Amino acid sequence: MTRSRAQDPDVCGVTAAIAVIDGKWKTSLLWLLESGTHRPAELRRRLPGLSEKVLTQALREMEEDGLVHREVHDVLPLKTEYSLTAFGRDLAGALGPLTDWGHRRLERLRERRTARATVSRRTVAVTSPPVSDSP
């Protein structure tokens, strides 16, 4: 989904919401920032595999969308901190039911995998020739 979809007034509300959290890292960043203010290095440590470049890009887009607040402290070396805005907290709250749904879906997937594995073991046991103890 392109960033321009987030600005398009003729899309449905769900599309507009997904446009601002689209990407691999934004929902994780939103989740981490719910707990309070974080510095970029701390966010990177908490999200292994997230490069500095991608983190910077995601945070800039989230700032542009009004989800995060960036504060630069005038000390040397510069100290930058990110926190959720009220709008970002609203989005995090709105994602709560979606998170619950996602956990229920994952549980269903686990149950299906377990059921298939059980059926597979039974099928193997029924179709396998008997094992003889004598050579």
CSV table of C-alpha atoms in Angstrom, one decimal:
chain,number,residue,atom,x,y,z
A,1,MET,CA,0.0,0.0,0.0
A,2,THR,CA,1.4,3.4,-0.9
A,3,ARG,CA,1.7,6.3,1.6
A,4,SER,CA,-0.6,8.3,-0.7
A,5,ARG,CA,-3.5,6.0,0.2
A,6,ALA,CA,-3.2,7.3,3.8
A,7,GLN,CA,-4.0,10.8,2.5
A,8,ASP,CA,-6.8,9.8,0.0
A,9,PRO,CA,-10.1,11.0,1.4
A,10,ASP,CA,-12.0,8.5,-0.9
A,11,VAL,CA,-10.8,5.3,0.8
A,12,CYS,CA,-12.6,3.4,3.5
A,13,GLY,CA,-11.6,4.1,7.1
A,14,VAL,CA,-9.9,0.7,7.6
A,15,THR,CA,-7.7,1.3,4.5
A,16,ALA,CA,-6.8,4.8,5.9
A,17,ALA,CA,-5.9,3.2,9.3
A,18,ILE,CA,-3.8,0.4,7.8
A,19,ALA,CA,-1.9,2.8,5.6
A,20,VAL,CA,-0.4,4.5,8.7
A,21,ILE,CA,0.7,1.2,10.3
A,22,ASP,CA,1.6,-0.6,7.1
A,23,GLY,CA,5.1,-2.1,7.1
A,24,LYS,CA,7.1,-4.7,9.1
A,25,TRP,CA,8.0,-2.5,12.1
A,26,LYS,CA,5.4,0.1,12.8
A,27,THR,CA,3.0,-2.0,14.9
A,28,SER,CA,6.0,-3.2,17.0
A,29,LEU,CA,7.2,0.4,17.4
A,30,LEU,CA,3.7,1.5,18.4
A,31,TRP,CA,3.5,-1.3,20.9
A,32,LEU,CA,6.9,-0.4,22.4
A,33,LEU,CA,6.1,3.3,22.6
A,34,GLU,CA,2.9,2.5,24.5
A,35,SER,CA,5.0,1.8,27.5
A,36,GLY,CA,6.6,5.3,27.4
A,37,THR,CA,9.3,7.4,25.9
A,38,HIS,CA,12.2,5.7,24.2
A,39,ARG,CA,15.5,6.7,22.5
A,40,PRO,CA,16.2,5.3,19.0
A,41,ALA,CA,19.0,3.0,20.2
A,42,GLU,CA,16.8,1.5,22.8
A,43,LEU,CA,14.1,0.8,20.2
A,44,ARG,CA,16.7,-0.9,18.0
A,45,ARG,CA,17.9,-3.1,20.9
A,46,ARG,CA,14.3,-4.2,21.6
A,47,LEU,CA,13.7,-5.0,17.9
A,48,PRO,CA,16.5,-7.2,16.6
A,49,GLY,CA,16.8,-7.0,12.9
A,50,LEU,CA,15.6,-3.4,12.6
A,51,SER,CA,18.2,-1.3,10.9
A,52,GLU,CA,18.9,2.3,11.9
A,53,LYS,CA,17.8,3.5,8.4
A,54,VAL,CA,14.5,1.7,8.5
A,55,LEU,CA,13.9,2.8,12.1
A,56,THR,CA,14.5,6.4,11.2
A,57,GLN,CA,12.2,6.1,8.2
A,58,ALA,CA,9.4,4.5,10.1
A,59,LEU,CA,9.6,7.0,13.0
A,60,ARG,CA,9.6,9.9,10.5
A,61,GLU,CA,6.5,8.5,8.8
A,62,MET,CA,4.8,7.9,12.1
A,63,GLU,CA,5.7,11.5,13.2
A,64,GLU,CA,4.3,12.8,9.9
A,65,ASP,CA,1.1,10.9,10.5
A,66,GLY,CA,0.8,12.4,14.0
A,67,LEU,CA,1.3,9.1,15.9
A,68,VAL,CA,4.7,9.9,17.6
A,69,HIS,CA,6.3,13.0,19.0
A,70,ARG,CA,10.0,13.5,18.5
A,71,GLU,CA,11.9,15.6,21.1
A,72,VAL,CA,15.5,16.6,20.6
A,73,HIS,CA,17.3,17.8,23.8
A,74,ASP,CA,19.9,20.5,23.3
A,75,VAL,CA,22.8,18.6,24.9
A,76,LEU,CA,26.0,17.2,23.5
A,77,PRO,CA,25.7,14.7,22.1
A,78,LEU,CA,22.2,15.3,21.0
A,79,LYS,CA,19.6,13.3,22.8
A,80,THR,CA,16.5,12.3,20.8
A,81,GLU,CA,13.4,10.7,22.4
A,82,TYR,CA,10.2,9.4,20.9
A,83,SER,CA,6.8,9.1,22.5
A,84,LEU,CA,3.2,8.5,21.4
A,85,THR,CA,1.0,11.4,20.8
A,86,ALA,CA,-2.6,11.3,22.0
A,87,PHE,CA,-3.6,10.4,18.4
A,88,GLY,CA,-1.0,7.5,18.6
A,89,ARG,CA,-2.5,6.3,21.9
A,90,ASP,CA,-5.9,6.4,20.3
A,91,LEU,CA,-4.7,4.2,17.5
A,92,ALA,CA,-3.0,1.8,19.9
A,93,GLY,CA,-6.3,1.6,21.8
A,94,ALA,CA,-8.2,0.9,18.6
A,95,LEU,CA,-5.8,-1.9,17.7
A,96,GLY,CA,-6.5,-3.7,21.0
A,97,PRO,CA,-9.5,-5.6,19.7
A,98,LEU,CA,-7.6,-6.4,16.5
A,99,THR,CA,-4.7,-7.7,18.7
A,100,ASP,CA,-7.2,-9.9,20.6
A,101,TRP,CA,-8.6,-11.3,17.3
A,102,GLY,CA,-5.0,-12.0,16.1
A,103,HIS,CA,-4.2,-14.0,19.3
A,104,ARG,CA,-7.4,-16.0,18.8
A,105,ARG,CA,-6.4,-16.7,15.2
A,106,LEU,CA,-3.0,-17.9,16.2
A,107,GLU,CA,-4.6,-20.2,18.8
A,108,ARG,CA,-6.8,-21.7,16.1
A,109,LEU,CA,-3.8,-22.2,13.8
A,110,ARG,CA,-2.0,-24.0,16.7
A,111,GLU,CA,-5.0,-26.2,17.3
A,112,ARG,CA,-5.3,-27.1,13.6
A,113,ARG,CA,-1.6,-27.9,13.4
A,114,THR,CA,-1.9,-30.2,16.5
A,115,ALA,CA,-5.0,-31.9,15.1
A,116,ARG,CA,-3.2,-32.5,11.8
A,117,ALA,CA,-0.1,-33.8,13.5
A,118,THR,CA,-2.3,-36.2,15.5
A,119,VAL,CA,-4.1,-37.5,12.4
A,120,SER,CA,-0.8,-37.9,10.6
A,121,ARG,CA,0.7,-40.0,13.5
A,122,ARG,CA,-2.4,-42.2,13.5
A,123,THR,CA,-2.3,-42.6,9.7
A,124,VAL,CA,1.4,-43.6,9.9
A,125,ALA,CA,0.6,-46.0,12.8
A,126,VAL,CA,-2.3,-47.7,10.8
A,127,THR,CA,-0.5,-47.9,7.5
A,128,SER,CA,2.9,-48.9,8.7
A,129,PRO,CA,3.8,-52.6,8.4
A,130,PRO,CA,4.2,-54.4,11.7
A,131,VAL,CA,7.8,-54.3,13.0
A,132,SER,CA,9.3,-57.7,13.7
A,133,ASP,CA,11.5,-58.3,16.7
A,134,SER,CA,13.4,-61.1,15.0
A,135,PRO,CA,16.1,-60.5,12.4
